[in-house]
Coordinates of C-alpha atoms in Angstrom, one line a residue:
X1 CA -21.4 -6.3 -7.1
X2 CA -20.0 -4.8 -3.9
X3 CA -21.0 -1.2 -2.7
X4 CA -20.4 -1.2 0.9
X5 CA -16.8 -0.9 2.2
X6 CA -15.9 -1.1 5.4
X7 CA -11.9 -0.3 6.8
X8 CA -10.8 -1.3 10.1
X9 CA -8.0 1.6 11.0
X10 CA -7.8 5.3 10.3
X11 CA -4.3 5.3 10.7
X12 CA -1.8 6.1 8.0
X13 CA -2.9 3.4 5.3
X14 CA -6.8 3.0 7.0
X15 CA -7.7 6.8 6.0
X16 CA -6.1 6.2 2.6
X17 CA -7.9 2.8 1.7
X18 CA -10.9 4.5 3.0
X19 CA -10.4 7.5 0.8
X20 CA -9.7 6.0 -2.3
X21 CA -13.0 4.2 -2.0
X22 CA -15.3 7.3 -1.6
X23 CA -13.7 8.9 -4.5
X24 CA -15.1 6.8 -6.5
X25 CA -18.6 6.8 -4.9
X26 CA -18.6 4.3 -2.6
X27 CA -20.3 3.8 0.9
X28 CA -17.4 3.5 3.4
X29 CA -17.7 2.9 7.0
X30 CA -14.2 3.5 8.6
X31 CA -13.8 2.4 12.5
X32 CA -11.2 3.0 14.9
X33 CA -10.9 1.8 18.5
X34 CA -9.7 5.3 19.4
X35 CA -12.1 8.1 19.0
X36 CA -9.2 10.7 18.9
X37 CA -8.2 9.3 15.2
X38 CA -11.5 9.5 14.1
X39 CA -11.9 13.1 15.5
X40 CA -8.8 14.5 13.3
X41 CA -9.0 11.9 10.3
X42 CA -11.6 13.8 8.0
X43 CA -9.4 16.9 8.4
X44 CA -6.7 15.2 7.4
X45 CA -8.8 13.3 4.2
X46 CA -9.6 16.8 3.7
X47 CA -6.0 18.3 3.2
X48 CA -4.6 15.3 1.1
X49 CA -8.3 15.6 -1.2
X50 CA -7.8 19.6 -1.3
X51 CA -3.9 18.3 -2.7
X52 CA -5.7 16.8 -5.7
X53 CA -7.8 19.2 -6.9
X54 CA -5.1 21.9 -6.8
X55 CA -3.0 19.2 -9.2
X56 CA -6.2 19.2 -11.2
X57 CA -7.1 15.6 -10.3
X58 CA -10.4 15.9 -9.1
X59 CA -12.7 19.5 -8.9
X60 CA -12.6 21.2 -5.4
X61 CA -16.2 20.6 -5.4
X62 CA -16.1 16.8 -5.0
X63 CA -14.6 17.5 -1.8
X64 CA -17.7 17.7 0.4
X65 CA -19.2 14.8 -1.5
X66 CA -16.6 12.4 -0.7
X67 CA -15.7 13.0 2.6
X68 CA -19.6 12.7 3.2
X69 CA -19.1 9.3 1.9
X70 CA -17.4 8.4 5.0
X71 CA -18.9 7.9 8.2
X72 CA -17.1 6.9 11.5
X73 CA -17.7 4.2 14.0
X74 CA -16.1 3.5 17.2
X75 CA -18.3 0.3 17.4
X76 CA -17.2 -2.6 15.3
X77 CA -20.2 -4.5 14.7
X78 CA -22.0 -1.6 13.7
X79 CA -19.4 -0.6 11.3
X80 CA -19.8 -3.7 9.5
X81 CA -23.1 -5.5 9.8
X82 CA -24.3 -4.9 6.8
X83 CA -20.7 -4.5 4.5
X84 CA -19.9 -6.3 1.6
X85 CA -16.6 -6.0 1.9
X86 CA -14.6 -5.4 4.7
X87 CA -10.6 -4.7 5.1
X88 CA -8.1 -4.4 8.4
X89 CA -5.4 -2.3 8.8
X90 CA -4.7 -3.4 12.1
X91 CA -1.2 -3.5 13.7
X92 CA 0.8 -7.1 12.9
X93 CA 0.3 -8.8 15.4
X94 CA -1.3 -12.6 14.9
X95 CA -3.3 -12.9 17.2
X96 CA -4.8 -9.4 17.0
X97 CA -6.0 -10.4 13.5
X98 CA -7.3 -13.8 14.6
X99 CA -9.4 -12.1 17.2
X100 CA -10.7 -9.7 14.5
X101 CA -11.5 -12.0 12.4
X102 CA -13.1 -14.3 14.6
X103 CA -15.1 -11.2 15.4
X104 CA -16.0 -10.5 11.9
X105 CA -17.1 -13.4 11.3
X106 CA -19.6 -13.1 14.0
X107 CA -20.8 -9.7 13.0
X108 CA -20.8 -9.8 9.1
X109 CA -23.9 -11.3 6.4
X110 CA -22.0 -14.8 5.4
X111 CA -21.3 -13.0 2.2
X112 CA -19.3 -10.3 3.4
X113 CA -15.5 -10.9 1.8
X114 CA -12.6 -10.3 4.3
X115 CA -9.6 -9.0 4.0
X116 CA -5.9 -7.9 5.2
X117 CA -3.7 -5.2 3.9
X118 CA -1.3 -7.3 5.4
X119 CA 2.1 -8.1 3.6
X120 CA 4.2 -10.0 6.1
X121 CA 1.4 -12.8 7.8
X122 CA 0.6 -15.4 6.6
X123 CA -3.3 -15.5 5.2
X124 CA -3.5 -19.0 6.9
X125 CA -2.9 -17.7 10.4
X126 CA -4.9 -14.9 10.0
X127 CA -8.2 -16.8 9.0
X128 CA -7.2 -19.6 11.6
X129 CA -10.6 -19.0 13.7
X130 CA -13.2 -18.3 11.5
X131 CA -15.4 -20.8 9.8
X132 CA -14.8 -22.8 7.2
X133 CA -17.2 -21.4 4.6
X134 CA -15.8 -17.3 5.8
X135 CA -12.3 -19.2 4.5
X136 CA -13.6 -19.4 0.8
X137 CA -14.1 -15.4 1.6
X138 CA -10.8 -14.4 2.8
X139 CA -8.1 -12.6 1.5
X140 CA -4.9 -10.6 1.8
X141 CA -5.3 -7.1 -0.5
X142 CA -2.3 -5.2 0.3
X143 CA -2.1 -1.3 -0.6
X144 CA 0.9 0.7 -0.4
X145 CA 1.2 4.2 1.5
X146 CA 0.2 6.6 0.3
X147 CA -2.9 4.1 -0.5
X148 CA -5.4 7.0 -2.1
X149 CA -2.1 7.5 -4.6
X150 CA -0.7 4.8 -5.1
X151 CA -2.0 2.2 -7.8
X152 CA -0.5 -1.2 -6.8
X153 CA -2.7 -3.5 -5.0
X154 CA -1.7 -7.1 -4.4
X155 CA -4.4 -9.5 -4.2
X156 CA -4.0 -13.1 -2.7
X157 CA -5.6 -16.3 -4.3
X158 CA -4.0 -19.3 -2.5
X159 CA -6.7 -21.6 -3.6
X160 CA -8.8 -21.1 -0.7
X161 CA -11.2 -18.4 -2.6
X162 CA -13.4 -19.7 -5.7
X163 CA -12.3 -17.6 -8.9
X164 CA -15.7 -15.8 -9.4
X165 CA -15.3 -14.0 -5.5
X166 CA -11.2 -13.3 -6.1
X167 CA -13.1 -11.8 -9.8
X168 CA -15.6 -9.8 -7.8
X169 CA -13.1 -8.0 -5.8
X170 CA -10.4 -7.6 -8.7
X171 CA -12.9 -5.4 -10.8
X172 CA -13.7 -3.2 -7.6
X173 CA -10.2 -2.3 -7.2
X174 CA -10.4 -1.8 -11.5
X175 CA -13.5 0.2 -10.6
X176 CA -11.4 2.6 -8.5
X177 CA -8.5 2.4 -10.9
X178 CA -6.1 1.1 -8.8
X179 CA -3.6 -1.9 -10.7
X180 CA -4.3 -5.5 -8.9
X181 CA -1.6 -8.2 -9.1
X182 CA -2.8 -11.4 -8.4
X183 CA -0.5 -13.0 -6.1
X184 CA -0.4 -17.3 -6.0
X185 CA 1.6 -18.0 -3.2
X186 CA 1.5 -16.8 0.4
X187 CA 5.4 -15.6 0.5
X188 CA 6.4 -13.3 2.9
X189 CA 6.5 -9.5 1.9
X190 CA 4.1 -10.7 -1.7
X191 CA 5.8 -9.0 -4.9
X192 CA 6.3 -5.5 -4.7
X193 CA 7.9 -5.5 -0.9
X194 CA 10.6 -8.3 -1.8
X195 CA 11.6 -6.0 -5.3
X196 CA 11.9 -2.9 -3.2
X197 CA 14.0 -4.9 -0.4
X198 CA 16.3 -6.1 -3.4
X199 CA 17.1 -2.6 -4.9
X200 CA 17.1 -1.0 -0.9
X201 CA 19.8 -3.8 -0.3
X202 CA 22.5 -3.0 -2.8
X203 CA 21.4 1.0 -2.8
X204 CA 22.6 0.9 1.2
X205 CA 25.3 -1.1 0.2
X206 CA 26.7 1.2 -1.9
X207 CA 26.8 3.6 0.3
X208 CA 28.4 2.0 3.3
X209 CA 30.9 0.6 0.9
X210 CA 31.4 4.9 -0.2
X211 CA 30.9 4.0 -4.1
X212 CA 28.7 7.8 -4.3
X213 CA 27.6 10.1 -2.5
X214 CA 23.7 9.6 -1.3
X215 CA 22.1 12.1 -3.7
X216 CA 24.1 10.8 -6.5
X217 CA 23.3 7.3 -5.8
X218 CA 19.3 8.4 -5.4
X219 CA 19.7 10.1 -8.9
X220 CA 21.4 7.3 -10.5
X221 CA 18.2 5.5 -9.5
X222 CA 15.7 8.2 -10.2
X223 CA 16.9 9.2 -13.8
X224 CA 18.3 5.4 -14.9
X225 CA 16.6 2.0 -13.6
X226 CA 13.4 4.0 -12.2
X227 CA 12.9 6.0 -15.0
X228 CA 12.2 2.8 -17.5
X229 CA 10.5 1.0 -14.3
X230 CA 7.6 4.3 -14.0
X231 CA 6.8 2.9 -17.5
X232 CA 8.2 -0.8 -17.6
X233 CA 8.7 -3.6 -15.8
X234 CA 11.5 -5.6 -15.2
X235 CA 11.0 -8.9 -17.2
X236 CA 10.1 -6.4 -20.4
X237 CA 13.4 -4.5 -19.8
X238 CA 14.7 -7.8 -20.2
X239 CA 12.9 -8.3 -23.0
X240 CA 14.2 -5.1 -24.9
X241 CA 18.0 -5.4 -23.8
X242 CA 18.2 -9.0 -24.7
X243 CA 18.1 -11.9 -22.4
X244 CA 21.9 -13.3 -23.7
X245 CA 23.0 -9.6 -22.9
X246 CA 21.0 -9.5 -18.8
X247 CA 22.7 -13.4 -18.6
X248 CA 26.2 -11.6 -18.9
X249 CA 25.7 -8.4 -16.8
X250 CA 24.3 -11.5 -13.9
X251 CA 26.9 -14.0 -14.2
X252 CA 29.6 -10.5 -14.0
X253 CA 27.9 -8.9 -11.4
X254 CA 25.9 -10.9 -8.6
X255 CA 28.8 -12.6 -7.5
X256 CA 30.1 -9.1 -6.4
X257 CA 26.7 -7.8 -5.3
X258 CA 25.2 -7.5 -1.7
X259 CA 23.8 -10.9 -0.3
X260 CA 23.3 -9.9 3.1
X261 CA 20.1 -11.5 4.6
X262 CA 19.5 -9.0 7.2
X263 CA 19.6 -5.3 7.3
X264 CA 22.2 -3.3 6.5
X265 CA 24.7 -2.4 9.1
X266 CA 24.5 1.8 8.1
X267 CA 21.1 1.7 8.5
X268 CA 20.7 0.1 11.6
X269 CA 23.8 2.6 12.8
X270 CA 21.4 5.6 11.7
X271 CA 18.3 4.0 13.5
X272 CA 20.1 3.8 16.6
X273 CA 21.5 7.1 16.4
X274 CA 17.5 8.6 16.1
X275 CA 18.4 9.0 12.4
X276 CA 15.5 8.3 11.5
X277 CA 14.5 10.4 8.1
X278 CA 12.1 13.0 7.6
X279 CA 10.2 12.1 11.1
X280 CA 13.6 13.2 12.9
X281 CA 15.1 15.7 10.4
X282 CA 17.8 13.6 9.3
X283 CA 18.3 10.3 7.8
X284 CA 20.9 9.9 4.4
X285 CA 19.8 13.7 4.1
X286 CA 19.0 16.6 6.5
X287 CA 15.5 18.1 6.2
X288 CA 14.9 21.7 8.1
X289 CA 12.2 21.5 10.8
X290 CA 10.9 24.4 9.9
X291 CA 10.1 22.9 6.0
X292 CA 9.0 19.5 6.6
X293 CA 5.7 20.3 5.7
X294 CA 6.2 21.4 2.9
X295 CA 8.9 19.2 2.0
X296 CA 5.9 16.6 2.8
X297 CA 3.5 18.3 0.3
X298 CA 5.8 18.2 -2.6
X299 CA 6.4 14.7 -2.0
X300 CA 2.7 14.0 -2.8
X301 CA 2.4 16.3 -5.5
X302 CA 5.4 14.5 -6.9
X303 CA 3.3 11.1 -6.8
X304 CA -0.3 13.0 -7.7
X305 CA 1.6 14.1 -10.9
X306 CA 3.2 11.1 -11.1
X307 CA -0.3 9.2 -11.1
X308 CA -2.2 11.7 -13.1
X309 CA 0.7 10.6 -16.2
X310 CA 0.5 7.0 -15.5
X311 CA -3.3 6.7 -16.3
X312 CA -3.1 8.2 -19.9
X313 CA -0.8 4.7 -20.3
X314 CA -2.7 2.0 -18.8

């Protein structure tokens, strides 16, 4: 049974894999090569945990407690020497994450289990240095931002992990109720990414083509297809409306759909214009400077909500 986490990163999804993990009670070591994260990163676990217990998710009293849980290395082999399970969140780069890994494998007890929260490199490359018994003990787990709110995590077996280790991890991730979706093939971008891309390809179609307005076309989304989808997945949609009936509505409508198979022109426009979204103040909406913070906090309390519903279903 694994106990000891360790995370590689306290950047935006390291601090969030890190938290989930000491809500739950477990011993985290987090690392960072830059001691300036680290300074400012249980302030910020702080604010998002403080977040929760004012949605009645957890009691403000756990607080403490968890963020306790944590402790902060600057020094890799340290951080992990004794972990049972260890996960980067280092930048994509190749042959960053060979080097890690290589370096892993050097520090860790042969039974550590590895992992990336990569979704775009291949698990192959990544484990291309370390030994061949580490192999059986490597995986791709990928989490999705925000990580300590989010559910989804996508875990690789590609036949290189026995099914009792890929079994060992799967019930830690139950154990901190997050939703694993075992993943059998090393595709790029894994499940989740490549059903966003899909709807984020005809969604900035439609705009470029001037079908809607933005906000219309975000509550079209919001309050029809995303509505079932907080609930119900695609293939039981299906299901429901009738497979002869979603044969129809394909054979009338993909042949008029977006097939582009790179990004869309408008957004690429808006990128080079600094357009950036909330980060800039403007992306397909304007957000005031002066609110962003807020705007920020009611965007998580949207999801903390959001998740609070979702496990009275599962």
């Amino acid at each position: 049974m694994i106990n000891k986490v360790a995370i590689l990163g306290a950047g935006t999804m390291g601090h969030g894999i890190a938290e989930s993990f000491a809500m739950y009670g477990y011993d985290v070591n987090l690392y960072d090569i830059n001691a300036k994260a680290l300074d400012k990163v249980k302030a910020h676990i702080e604010q998002e945990l403080t977040m929760l217990s004012e949605e009645a998710f957890l009691k403000s009293e756990e607080i403490p407690a968890i963020i306790n849980r944590i402790k902060l290395f600057t020094d890799l082999q340290q951080a992990v020497e004794d972990r049972e399970y260890v996960i980067e969140s280092a930048p994509e780069n190749m042959e960053l994450k060979q080097r890690l890994f290589k370096q892993l494998d050097e520090f860790c007890p042969p039974d550590t289990i590895l992992a990336s929260n990569t979704s775009s490199l291949p698990l192959s490359g990544m484990m291309a240095l370390v030994s061949e018994e580490r192999k059986k003990r490597m995986m791709v787990n990928h989490m999705f931002n925000p990580a300590h709110l989010i559910p989804l995590v996508e875990l690789s077996y590609f036949g290189n992990m026995p099914e009792e280790i890929y079994k060992e991890v799967e019930s830690l991730y139950l154990s901190i109720r997050k939703q694993p979706v075992r993943v059998s093939k090393d595709v790029p971008g894994l499940v989740a990414n490549r059903i966003m891309q899909g709807v984020a390809r005809e969604v900035f179609s439609l705009i470029e083509q001037g079908v809607a307005e933005a906000s219309d076309i975000d509550k079209a989304l919001k309050f029809g297809p995303a509505f079932r989808y907080a609930t119900t997945g695609q293939l039981e949609v299906t299901d429901f409306g009738g497979l002869d009936i979603w044969c129809i509505v394909g054979d009338n409508l993909l042949k008029v759909m977006d097939n582009s198979q790179s990004a869309n022109k408008l957004l690429r426009q808006k990128v080079l214009e600094g357009k950036l979204g909330v980060k800039s103040g403007e992306g397909f909406f304007k957000y005031d400077p002066d609110k962003v913070s807020e705007i920020r906090k009611n965007f998580m309390k949207k999801l903390i909500r959001q998740l609070k519903v979702s496990q009275s279903y599962v």
